Short mmCIF file of C-alpha atoms and ligand atoms in Angstrom, two decimals:
data_model
loop_
_atom_site.label_atom_id
_atom_site.label_comp_id
_atom_site.label_asym_id
_atom_site.label_seq_id
_atom_site.Cartn_x
_atom_site.Cartn_y
_atom_site.Cartn_z
CA UNK V 1 2.71 19.53 14.74
CA UNK V 2 3.22 17.28 11.62
CA UNK V 3 1.90 14.02 11.62
CA UNK V 4 4.80 11.82 10.22
CA UNK V 5 3.07 8.55 10.63
CA UNK V 6 0.30 9.82 7.68
CA UNK V 7 2.08 9.80 4.68
CA UNK V 8 3.33 6.54 5.64
CA UNK V 9 -0.58 5.79 6.10
CA UNK V 10 -1.18 7.24 2.83
CA UNK V 11 0.65 5.98 0.50
CA UNK V 12 2.03 3.49 2.01
CA UNK V 13 0.01 1.22 3.89
CA UNK V 14 -3.47 1.75 2.11
CA UNK V 15 -2.30 0.68 -1.54
CA UNK V 16 -0.05 -2.03 0.05
CA UNK V 17 -3.54 -3.22 2.03
CA UNK V 18 -5.82 -3.14 -0.31
CA UNK V 19 -3.43 -5.33 -2.47
CA UNK V 20 -3.22 -8.02 0.66
CA UNK V 21 -6.81 -7.98 1.26
CA UNK V 22 -7.74 -7.68 -3.04
CA UNK V 23 -10.09 -4.48 -2.54
CA UNK V 24 -10.69 -1.98 -5.34
CA UNK V 25 -11.17 1.01 -3.02
CA UNK V 26 -7.67 2.75 -4.26
CA UNK V 27 -8.83 2.02 -7.52
CA UNK V 28 -12.75 3.38 -7.46
CA UNK V 29 -11.48 6.42 -5.33
CA UNK V 30 -9.04 7.21 -7.88
CA UNK V 31 -11.84 6.83 -10.20
CA UNK V 32 -14.04 9.32 -7.96
CA UNK V 33 -11.76 11.80 -7.45
CA UNK V 34 -11.38 12.48 -11.50
CA UNK V 35 -15.43 12.32 -12.39
CA UNK V 36 -15.95 14.45 -9.94
CA UNK V 37 -14.77 17.41 -11.76
CA UNK V 38 -17.13 16.25 -15.05
CA UNK V 39 -19.31 18.47 -16.11
CA UNK V 40 -22.88 18.31 -15.59
CA UNK V 41 -24.65 17.29 -18.07
CA UNK V 42 -21.22 14.33 -18.67
CA UNK V 43 -22.44 13.16 -14.86
CA UNK V 44 -25.89 12.81 -15.96
CA UNK V 45 -24.71 10.59 -19.41
CA UNK V 46 -22.81 8.40 -17.35
CA UNK V 47 -25.15 8.28 -14.73
CA UNK V 48 -28.14 7.60 -17.35
CA UNK V 49 -25.89 4.53 -18.75
CA UNK V 50 -25.35 3.10 -15.27
CA UNK V 51 -29.11 2.91 -14.86
CA UNK V 52 -29.66 1.43 -17.89
CA UNK V 53 -27.78 -1.10 -17.35
CA UNK V 54 -28.87 -1.43 -13.60
CA UNK V 55 -32.33 -1.96 -14.94
CA UNK V 56 -31.54 -4.87 -17.63
CA UNK V 57 -29.45 -6.99 -14.89
CA UNK V 58 -32.17 -6.37 -12.38
CA UNK V 59 -34.53 -7.60 -15.01
CA UNK V 60 -32.80 -10.85 -16.61
CA UNK V 61 -30.74 -11.60 -12.55
CA UNK V 62 -33.13 -11.08 -10.10
CA UNK V 63 -36.23 -12.80 -9.99
CA UNK V 64 -37.94 -9.71 -7.04
CA UNK V 65 -37.89 -7.47 -10.15
CA UNK V 66 -38.37 -9.54 -12.82
CA UNK V 67 -41.99 -9.37 -11.39
CA UNK V 68 -42.11 -6.17 -10.31
CA UNK V 69 -41.21 -4.82 -14.61
CA UNK V 70 -43.20 -7.53 -15.44
CA UNK V 71 -46.74 -6.29 -12.72
CA UNK V 72 -46.03 -2.91 -13.94
CA UNK V 73 -45.10 -3.01 -17.24
CA UNK V 74 -41.55 -2.00 -17.52
CA UNK V 75 -39.33 -3.28 -20.47
CA UNK V 76 -35.31 -2.17 -19.57
CA UNK V 77 -35.26 -1.93 -23.04
CA UNK V 78 -37.66 0.40 -23.75
CA UNK V 79 -36.27 2.50 -21.04
CA UNK V 80 -35.04 5.77 -22.59
CA UNK V 81 -34.96 8.83 -20.23
CA UNK V 82 -34.88 9.40 -15.95
CA UNK V 83 -38.66 9.94 -16.23
CA UNK V 84 -39.88 6.24 -17.31
CA UNK V 85 -38.74 5.31 -13.61
CA UNK V 86 -41.44 7.10 -12.52
CA UNK V 87 -43.87 3.82 -13.88
CA UNK V 88 -42.02 1.53 -11.99
CA UNK V 89 -43.27 1.60 -8.03
CA UNK V 90 -40.79 2.71 -4.94
CA UNK V 91 -38.83 -0.34 -3.53
CA UNK V 92 -40.17 0.07 0.48
CA UNK V 93 -38.48 -0.96 3.99
CA UNK V 94 -40.99 -3.85 3.66
CA UNK V 95 -40.88 -4.90 0.17
CA UNK V 96 -36.51 -5.78 1.65
CA UNK V 97 -38.14 -6.77 4.35
CA UNK V 98 -40.10 -9.74 2.61
CA UNK V 99 -38.13 -10.36 -0.63
CA UNK V 100 -34.25 -9.86 -0.06
CA UNK V 101 -32.77 -12.93 -1.05
CA UNK V 102 -35.31 -12.79 -4.28
CA UNK V 103 -33.36 -9.38 -5.17
CA UNK V 104 -29.97 -10.87 -5.25
CA UNK V 105 -28.56 -11.27 -8.56
CA UNK V 106 -28.47 -14.82 -9.61
CA UNK V 107 -25.52 -14.46 -11.44
CA UNK V 108 -23.60 -13.20 -9.02
CA UNK V 109 -21.03 -16.30 -6.96
CA UNK V 110 -22.28 -16.08 -3.41
CA UNK V 111 -18.66 -15.55 -2.49
CA UNK V 112 -19.37 -11.61 -3.89
CA UNK V 113 -22.68 -10.93 -2.59
CA UNK V 114 -22.19 -9.54 1.35
CA UNK V 115 -24.91 -9.28 4.15
CA UNK V 116 -25.08 -6.28 5.82
CA UNK V 117 -28.22 -4.54 8.25
CA UNK V 118 -29.36 -1.06 9.85
CA UNK V 119 -30.31 -0.40 12.91
CA UNK V 120 -33.39 1.61 10.94
CA UNK V 121 -34.75 4.39 12.77
CA UNK V 122 -37.79 1.98 14.20
CA UNK V 123 -35.19 -0.07 15.95
CA UNK V 124 -36.59 -3.11 13.77
CA UNK V 125 -33.11 -3.66 11.66
CA UNK V 126 -33.46 -4.03 7.71
CA UNK V 127 -30.97 -7.14 6.25
CA UNK V 128 -30.12 -6.30 2.75
CA UNK V 129 -26.78 -7.62 0.52
CA UNK V 130 -24.12 -5.84 -1.46
CA UNK V 131 -22.24 -7.30 -4.06
CA UNK V 132 -18.53 -6.75 -2.47
CA UNK V 133 -16.87 -4.52 -5.39
CA UNK V 134 -19.84 -2.00 -4.05
CA UNK V 135 -18.73 -2.48 -0.20
CA UNK V 136 -15.31 -0.87 -2.06
CA UNK V 137 -17.08 1.25 -3.79
CA UNK V 138 -19.54 2.59 -1.09
CA UNK V 139 -15.95 3.44 1.07
CA UNK V 140 -13.81 5.30 -1.77
CA UNK V 141 -17.13 6.76 -1.68
CA UNK V 142 -16.96 8.58 1.74
CA UNK V 143 -12.93 8.72 1.74
CA UNK V 144 -13.62 11.38 -1.42
CA UNK V 145 -16.06 13.64 0.30
CA UNK V 146 -14.45 13.11 3.76
CA UNK V 147 -11.17 14.29 1.37
CA UNK V 148 -13.31 17.93 1.17
CA UNK V 149 -12.70 18.66 4.25
CA UNK V 150 -9.00 19.08 4.58
CA UNK V 151 -8.98 15.56 5.98
CA UNK V 152 -6.62 12.66 3.97
CA UNK V 153 -6.29 9.07 4.33
CA UNK V 154 -3.65 8.24 6.89
CA UNK V 155 -4.93 11.64 9.27
CA UNK V 156 -6.89 10.22 12.59
CA UNK V 157 -10.80 10.25 12.80
CA UNK V 158 -13.12 10.76 16.01
CA UNK V 159 -16.33 8.96 15.55
CA UNK V 160 -18.91 11.02 18.31
CA UNK V 161 -21.96 8.32 16.54
CA UNK V 162 -24.47 7.39 19.00
CA UNK V 163 -25.44 4.15 17.14
CA UNK V 164 -24.10 1.15 18.66
CA UNK V 165 -23.65 -1.36 15.69
CA UNK V 166 -21.69 1.43 13.37
CA UNK V 167 -19.87 0.81 16.11
CA UNK V 168 -18.85 -2.69 16.54
CA UNK V 169 -15.16 -3.05 16.32
CA UNK V 170 -14.16 -6.74 15.00
CA UNK V 171 -12.17 -8.64 17.50
CA UNK V 172 -9.61 -9.75 15.57
CA UNK V 173 -5.62 -8.03 15.87
CA UNK V 174 -5.61 -7.66 12.80
CA UNK V 175 -7.89 -5.24 12.78
CA UNK V 176 -7.34 -3.67 15.34
CA UNK V 177 -4.05 -3.24 14.09
CA UNK V 178 -5.15 -1.87 10.56
CA UNK V 179 -7.25 0.24 13.03
CA UNK V 180 -4.09 1.74 14.87
CA UNK V 181 -2.42 2.24 11.83
CA UNK V 182 -4.58 2.28 8.69
CA UNK V 183 -7.94 4.25 9.67
CA UNK V 184 -6.30 5.90 12.83
CA UNK V 185 -9.46 6.50 14.37
CA UNK V 186 -11.19 6.09 17.72
CA UNK V 187 -15.01 5.71 18.75
CA UNK V 188 -16.37 7.41 21.08
CA UNK V 189 -20.67 6.42 21.77
CA UNK V 190 -23.07 9.41 22.34
CA UNK V 191 -25.72 6.90 22.42
CA UNK V 192 -26.42 8.74 25.88
CA UNK V 193 -24.55 11.20 26.78
CA UNK V 194 -24.23 12.48 30.49
CA UNK V 195 -21.90 15.69 31.96
CA UNK V 196 -19.41 12.48 32.82
CA UNK V 197 -19.28 11.67 29.88
CA UNK V 198 -18.96 15.13 27.73
CA UNK V 199 -16.01 15.33 29.91
CA UNK V 200 -14.52 12.00 29.40
CA UNK V 201 -14.85 13.12 24.91
CA UNK V 202 -12.95 16.01 26.31
CA UNK V 203 -10.15 13.39 27.41
CA UNK V 204 -10.06 11.52 24.76
CA UNK V 205 -9.97 13.65 22.50
CA UNK V 206 -7.15 15.82 24.16
CA UNK V 207 -5.20 12.25 24.00
CA UNK V 208 -6.46 11.44 20.67
CA UNK V 209 -5.73 14.55 19.05
CA UNK V 210 -7.90 13.71 15.99
CA UNK V 211 -7.85 15.75 12.24
CA UNK V 212 -11.38 16.09 11.53
CA UNK V 213 -14.83 14.75 14.14
CA UNK V 214 -17.02 12.60 12.26
CA UNK V 215 -20.52 13.00 14.58
CA UNK V 216 -23.73 12.75 14.95
CA UNK V 217 -24.89 16.50 14.63
CA UNK V 218 -26.88 16.77 18.11
CA UNK V 219 -24.01 14.84 20.11
CA UNK V 220 -21.51 17.32 18.81
CA UNK V 221 -23.12 20.77 19.48
CA UNK V 222 -23.92 18.80 23.06
CA UNK V 223 -20.49 18.52 23.29
CA UNK V 224 -20.05 22.45 21.69
CA UNK V 225 -22.68 23.52 24.77
CA UNK V 226 -20.94 21.68 27.03
CA UNK V 227 -17.65 23.07 26.67
CA UNK V 228 -19.29 26.43 26.86
CA UNK V 229 -21.21 25.90 29.37
CA UNK V 230 -18.31 24.56 32.49
CA UNK V 231 -16.10 27.14 30.84
CA UNK V 232 -13.84 24.76 30.25
CA UNK V 233 -10.90 26.12 28.46
CA UNK V 234 -8.42 23.79 27.34
CA UNK V 235 -10.06 21.03 25.13
CA UNK V 236 -9.43 19.54 21.51
CA UNK V 237 -9.93 21.77 18.45
CA UNK V 238 -10.18 19.88 14.55
CA UNK V 239 -9.50 20.99 11.70
CA UNK V 240 -13.00 19.84 10.34
CA UNK V 241 -15.79 18.59 11.35
CA UNK V 242 -18.65 16.07 9.50
CA UNK V 243 -21.85 15.81 10.60
CA UNK V 244 -24.15 13.25 9.83
CA UNK V 245 -27.07 11.35 10.16
CA UNK V 246 -29.56 13.62 12.05
CA UNK V 247 -30.33 17.41 10.79
CA UNK V 248 -28.41 20.80 11.05
CA UNK V 249 -30.09 24.01 12.05
CA UNK V 250 -28.36 26.69 11.23
CA UNK V 251 -27.87 27.93 14.89
CA UNK V 252 -27.00 24.36 15.65
CA UNK V 253 -24.11 24.94 13.21
CA UNK V 254 -22.69 28.46 14.19
CA UNK V 255 -22.21 27.02 17.88
CA UNK V 256 -20.56 23.89 17.23
CA UNK V 257 -18.03 26.11 14.57
CA UNK V 258 -18.06 28.95 17.29
CA UNK V 259 -16.97 26.23 19.71
CA UNK V 260 -14.22 24.34 17.56
CA UNK V 261 -13.01 27.36 15.17
CA UNK V 262 -13.31 25.11 12.41
CA UNK V 263 -15.51 25.00 9.23
CA UNK V 264 -18.54 22.06 9.60
CA UNK V 265 -19.26 19.79 6.38
CA UNK V 266 -22.96 18.37 6.77
CA UNK V 267 -23.29 14.77 5.39
CA UNK V 268 -26.09 12.51 4.26
CA UNK V 269 -25.34 9.15 3.46
CA UNK V 270 -27.17 5.63 4.52
CA UNK V 271 -26.03 1.84 5.57
CA UNK V 272 -27.31 0.98 2.89
CA UNK V 273 -25.93 2.72 0.20
CA UNK V 274 -23.27 4.99 1.86
CA UNK V 275 -22.18 9.20 1.32
CA UNK V 276 -25.67 10.24 -0.40
CA UNK V 277 -24.46 13.75 -0.53
CA UNK V 278 -21.98 16.26 1.61
CA UNK V 279 -20.92 20.18 1.58
CA UNK V 280 -17.79 21.18 0.46
CA UNK V 281 -15.61 23.63 1.04
CA UNK V 282 -18.14 26.86 -0.57
CA UNK V 283 -20.78 25.07 1.50
CA UNK V 284 -23.42 26.16 -0.99
CA UNK V 285 -25.50 22.71 -0.73
CA UNK V 286 -24.61 19.44 -0.06
CA UNK V 287 -22.82 17.12 -3.58
CA UNK V 288 -24.57 14.72 -4.15
CA UNK V 289 -22.52 11.59 -4.99
CA UNK V 290 -24.24 11.68 -8.68
CA UNK V 291 -21.38 8.36 -9.36
CA UNK V 292 -23.16 6.26 -7.58
CA UNK V 293 -26.57 7.08 -6.58
CA UNK V 294 -29.51 8.47 -8.61
CA UNK V 295 -31.71 10.90 -6.70
CA UNK V 296 -35.17 11.19 -7.40
CA UNK V 297 -38.07 14.06 -5.18
CA UNK V 298 -41.16 12.95 -5.13
CA UNK V 299 -44.55 15.04 -4.09
CA UNK V 300 -47.38 13.57 -5.36
CA UNK V 301 -46.11 10.11 -7.63
CA UNK V 302 -44.17 13.30 -9.95
CA UNK V 303 -40.86 15.41 -9.52
CA UNK V 304 -40.88 18.01 -7.47
CA UNK V 305 -39.67 21.29 -9.18
CA UNK V 306 -36.34 22.73 -8.40
CA UNK V 307 -36.42 24.31 -4.87
CA UNK V 308 -39.21 22.50 -3.24
CA UNK V 309 -39.82 19.76 -0.81
CA UNK V 310 -40.34 16.14 -2.20
CA UNK V 311 -38.88 13.16 -0.73
CA UNK V 312 -36.20 10.87 -1.79
CA UNK V 313 -36.71 8.00 -3.67
CA UNK V 314 -32.78 6.82 -4.35
CA UNK V 315 -31.61 4.13 -7.27
CA UNK V 316 -28.21 2.65 -6.13
CA UNK V 317 -26.40 2.50 -9.74
CA UNK V 318 -23.76 0.41 -9.33
CA UNK V 319 -24.87 -2.22 -6.00
CA UNK V 320 -25.82 -4.87 -8.69
CA UNK V 321 -25.52 -7.83 -6.28
CA UNK V 322 -28.89 -6.60 -5.07
CA UNK V 323 -30.15 -3.82 -6.70
CA UNK V 324 -31.50 -1.28 -4.60
CA UNK V 325 -34.43 0.20 -7.68
CA UNK V 326 -36.32 3.53 -6.58
CA UNK V 327 -35.71 3.13 -2.98
CA UNK V 328 -37.54 4.76 0.10
CA UNK V 329 -35.51 6.57 2.55
CA UNK V 330 -37.69 7.78 3.69
CA UNK V 331 -36.24 11.06 3.94
CA UNK V 332 -37.36 14.53 2.46
CA UNK V 333 -35.63 16.78 0.17
CA UNK V 334 -35.43 19.51 -2.22
CA UNK V 335 -33.12 19.44 -5.31
CA UNK V 336 -31.31 22.82 -5.96
CA UNK V 337 -30.84 24.08 -9.20
CA UNK V 338 -27.25 25.83 -10.49
CA UNK V 339 -23.79 24.91 -9.48
CA UNK V 340 -21.40 25.21 -7.43
CA UNK V 341 -18.22 27.58 -6.83
CA UNK V 342 -15.97 24.69 -6.57
CA UNK V 343 -16.44 23.74 -9.48
CA UNK V 344 -17.63 20.50 -9.42
CA UNK V 345 -20.29 19.12 -12.32
CA UNK V 346 -22.24 17.01 -9.11
CA UNK V 347 -25.35 18.32 -8.64
CA UNK V 348 -27.29 20.16 -6.07
CA UNK V 349 -29.44 19.51 -2.40
CA UNK V 350 -30.77 20.27 0.36
CA UNK V 351 -31.76 18.04 3.10
CA UNK V 352 -32.33 20.66 6.22
CA UNK V 353 -36.53 19.67 5.88
CA UNK V 354 -35.80 16.18 7.77
CA UNK V 355 -37.65 12.40 7.58
CA UNK V 356 -40.68 11.52 6.10
CA UNK V 357 -42.04 11.03 9.14
CA UNK V 358 -41.14 14.49 10.71
CA UNK V 359 -43.72 16.40 8.24
CA UNK V 360 -46.70 17.56 9.51
CA UNK V 361 -49.52 18.33 7.83
CA UNK V 362 -51.58 21.56 7.69
CA UNK V 363 -55.46 21.50 7.53
CA UNK V 364 -55.42 23.67 4.26
CA UNK V 365 -52.87 20.87 2.76
CA UNK V 366 -49.22 21.93 3.18
CA UNK V 367 -46.49 20.28 4.55
CA UNK V 368 -43.57 21.49 7.40
CA UNK V 369 -41.04 20.12 8.51
CA UNK V 370 -41.96 19.55 12.02
CA UNK V 371 -38.09 19.13 12.94
CA UNK V 372 -37.34 22.66 11.72
CA UNK V 373 -40.19 24.40 13.26
CA UNK V 374 -39.48 22.56 17.15
CA UNK V 375 -36.00 23.32 16.59
CA UNK V 376 -37.34 26.93 15.81
CA UNK V 377 -39.69 27.00 18.84
CA UNK V 378 -36.48 25.83 21.10
CA UNK V 379 -34.60 29.03 20.12
CA UNK V 380 -37.10 31.43 20.42
CA UNK V 381 -39.42 30.37 22.84
CA UNK V 382 -38.55 31.74 26.27
CA UNK V 383 -38.02 28.93 29.25
CA UNK V 384 -38.37 26.09 26.82
CA UNK V 385 -35.51 23.21 26.69
CA UNK V 386 -36.96 20.77 25.05
CA UNK V 387 -39.62 19.96 22.55
CA UNK V 388 -41.65 17.26 20.41
CA UNK V 389 -44.17 18.11 18.07
CA UNK V 390 -46.63 15.43 17.38
CA UNK V 391 -49.14 14.45 14.97
CA UNK V 392 -51.75 11.91 15.50
CA UNK V 393 -55.14 12.75 13.56
CA UNK V 394 -55.65 15.85 10.89
CA UNK V 395 -55.90 19.24 12.29
CA UNK V 396 -53.88 18.59 15.63
CA UNK V 397 -51.18 18.12 16.88
CA UNK V 398 -49.40 18.04 20.66
CA UNK V 399 -46.25 19.85 21.93
CA UNK V 400 -44.30 17.91 23.88
CA UNK V 401 -42.36 20.53 25.99
CA UNK V 402 -39.77 20.57 29.03
CA UNK V 403 -39.82 23.30 30.41
CA UNK V 404 -36.46 24.87 30.93
CA UNK V 405 -36.25 27.87 34.15
CA UNK V 406 -36.83 30.69 33.04
CA UNK V 407 -41.05 28.98 31.85
CA UNK V 408 -43.67 31.28 32.47
CA UNK V 409 -47.13 32.41 31.00
CA UNK V 410 -45.15 34.02 28.21
CA UNK V 411 -44.00 30.62 26.86
CA UNK V 412 -47.82 29.64 26.56
CA UNK V 413 -48.16 32.66 25.28
CA UNK V 414 -45.08 32.59 22.37
CA UNK V 415 -46.39 29.14 21.54
CA UNK V 416 -50.19 30.77 20.67
CA UNK V 417 -48.84 33.02 18.70
CA UNK V 418 -46.21 30.96 16.37
CA UNK V 419 -48.31 27.82 16.25
CA UNK V 420 -51.19 29.77 13.97
CA UNK V 421 -48.48 31.51 11.77
CA UNK V 422 -47.11 28.52 11.00
CA UNK V 423 -50.03 25.95 10.65
CA UNK V 424 -52.96 28.42 9.74
CA UNK V 425 -55.37 29.15 12.56
CA UNK V 426 -57.65 25.72 11.81
CA UNK V 427 -54.68 23.57 13.36
CA UNK V 428 -55.78 23.09 17.22
CA UNK V 429 -52.69 22.46 18.99
CA UNK V 430 -52.35 21.06 23.10
CA UNK V 431 -49.13 21.44 25.32
CA UNK V 432 -47.90 18.16 27.31
CA UNK V 433 -45.10 19.31 30.02
CA UNK V 434 -43.18 15.95 30.26
CA UNK V 435 -39.41 15.11 31.91
CA UNK V 436 -37.85 14.08 29.28
CA UNK V 437 -38.38 13.62 25.40
CA UNK V 438 -36.79 10.02 24.87
CA UNK V 439 -34.33 9.44 21.79
CA UNK V 440 -34.86 6.77 19.60
CA UNK V 441 -33.37 2.97 19.47
CA UNK V 442 -30.49 4.22 17.02
CA UNK V 443 -29.65 7.14 19.93
CA UNK V 444 -31.28 9.92 17.29
CA UNK V 445 -34.01 13.10 18.65
CA UNK V 446 -36.57 13.27 16.69
CA UNK V 447 -38.23 16.92 17.40
CA UNK V 448 -41.15 15.83 15.18
CA UNK V 449 -43.24 12.73 14.47
CA UNK V 450 -46.28 12.30 11.96
CA UNK V 451 -48.41 9.45 12.44
CA UNK V 452 -50.50 9.98 9.49
CA UNK V 453 -49.78 8.20 6.34
CA UNK V 454 -47.12 9.66 4.02
CA UNK V 455 -49.20 8.51 1.16
CA UNK V 456 -51.33 11.36 1.73
CA UNK V 457 -48.49 13.63 2.55
CA UNK V 458 -46.29 13.15 -0.35
ZN1 LIG H 1 -19.02 22.45 -4.03
#
């Protein structure tokens, strides 16, 4: 059925609301829609120009950066190319916890600077600031990437979201009205998932009929599995699914795609900077939102080659209110060479690797994505329903297992064969059988945890 309200929301309410609120979302969106088709070279020039301006601005106006640049003898006037950034030490979450007020730009009026916070994977919230215009450009960038899926402004969206903080709705009637008429979204809380809740999602989605689901990867996977296993035939099928916040492996992707009969678009984003990268319809990797962010992929202090894993160091090119310069966001990614068939000049990357703390160190110094490995083990070991890999010390890992009904000696034999193949024969391992593996404070599944010093590994 055609959605009669959608064109009204898009062409009338969206611009009117922007005008009434004085927000620049529509104009940012228009620019992002155009710039995505620039050549890779033109985008690189744009990025370099923005970066140069940001470095000069931060040095002149943010006391934290003035001190930091002086301490490492970095003068923005001498900045020539991206590789010069390596001279600046990465910005850690601890830096932000300790110095956020000194990172704010003094040349902006207070009413132009907006506080925000992340839940943080450890449960400790990270408070930060952004200038008001960055809030709008962050929203506009998300809209551009949402539109790659076939969704458009005014179509309904359902969030299967595990983090309560992101779901917070303001109580004002105006914002209620906005949610109903313009944003047209519903939020299904997936911070804890039971069969009853999965059944309630089925009812809500059937009633709401969203165009797209925007979901924690594991939440929508569990919902898809529930539909498969319960044999329910009547359920809503969206036109597209955007997965985010958790790792999406090919097996889970194919389950989700087959249950809902639509494309899955994986996305990588953060509260601090918005959409970082996401898939287009060609699914040839994730396009970096390169007009707003400059990404480096670093191992042992140097940029890795295309195809190699590196920790992601991110510079937000548009947040002048509180610059994030070389921010260690805690994730690992892989820069990809080449271009996408869609014709967009936005560079490509992969994030399949997971967070820095998901990586395990082999006795011979290789880094292995614990998350990929755990998912592989769950999929292929007989009789395992959940698993988690933990490394507390060099040369040893702990594998926590929730037994499935088919558990037997064959399961332990499987581990005895597979673990040396991934980690080398010198890696010792222990098995521990548990009843369940809890999710983190932010509702995410941790497939692996490494407690070695990340500086040793990256
Ligand atoms: Zn593309």
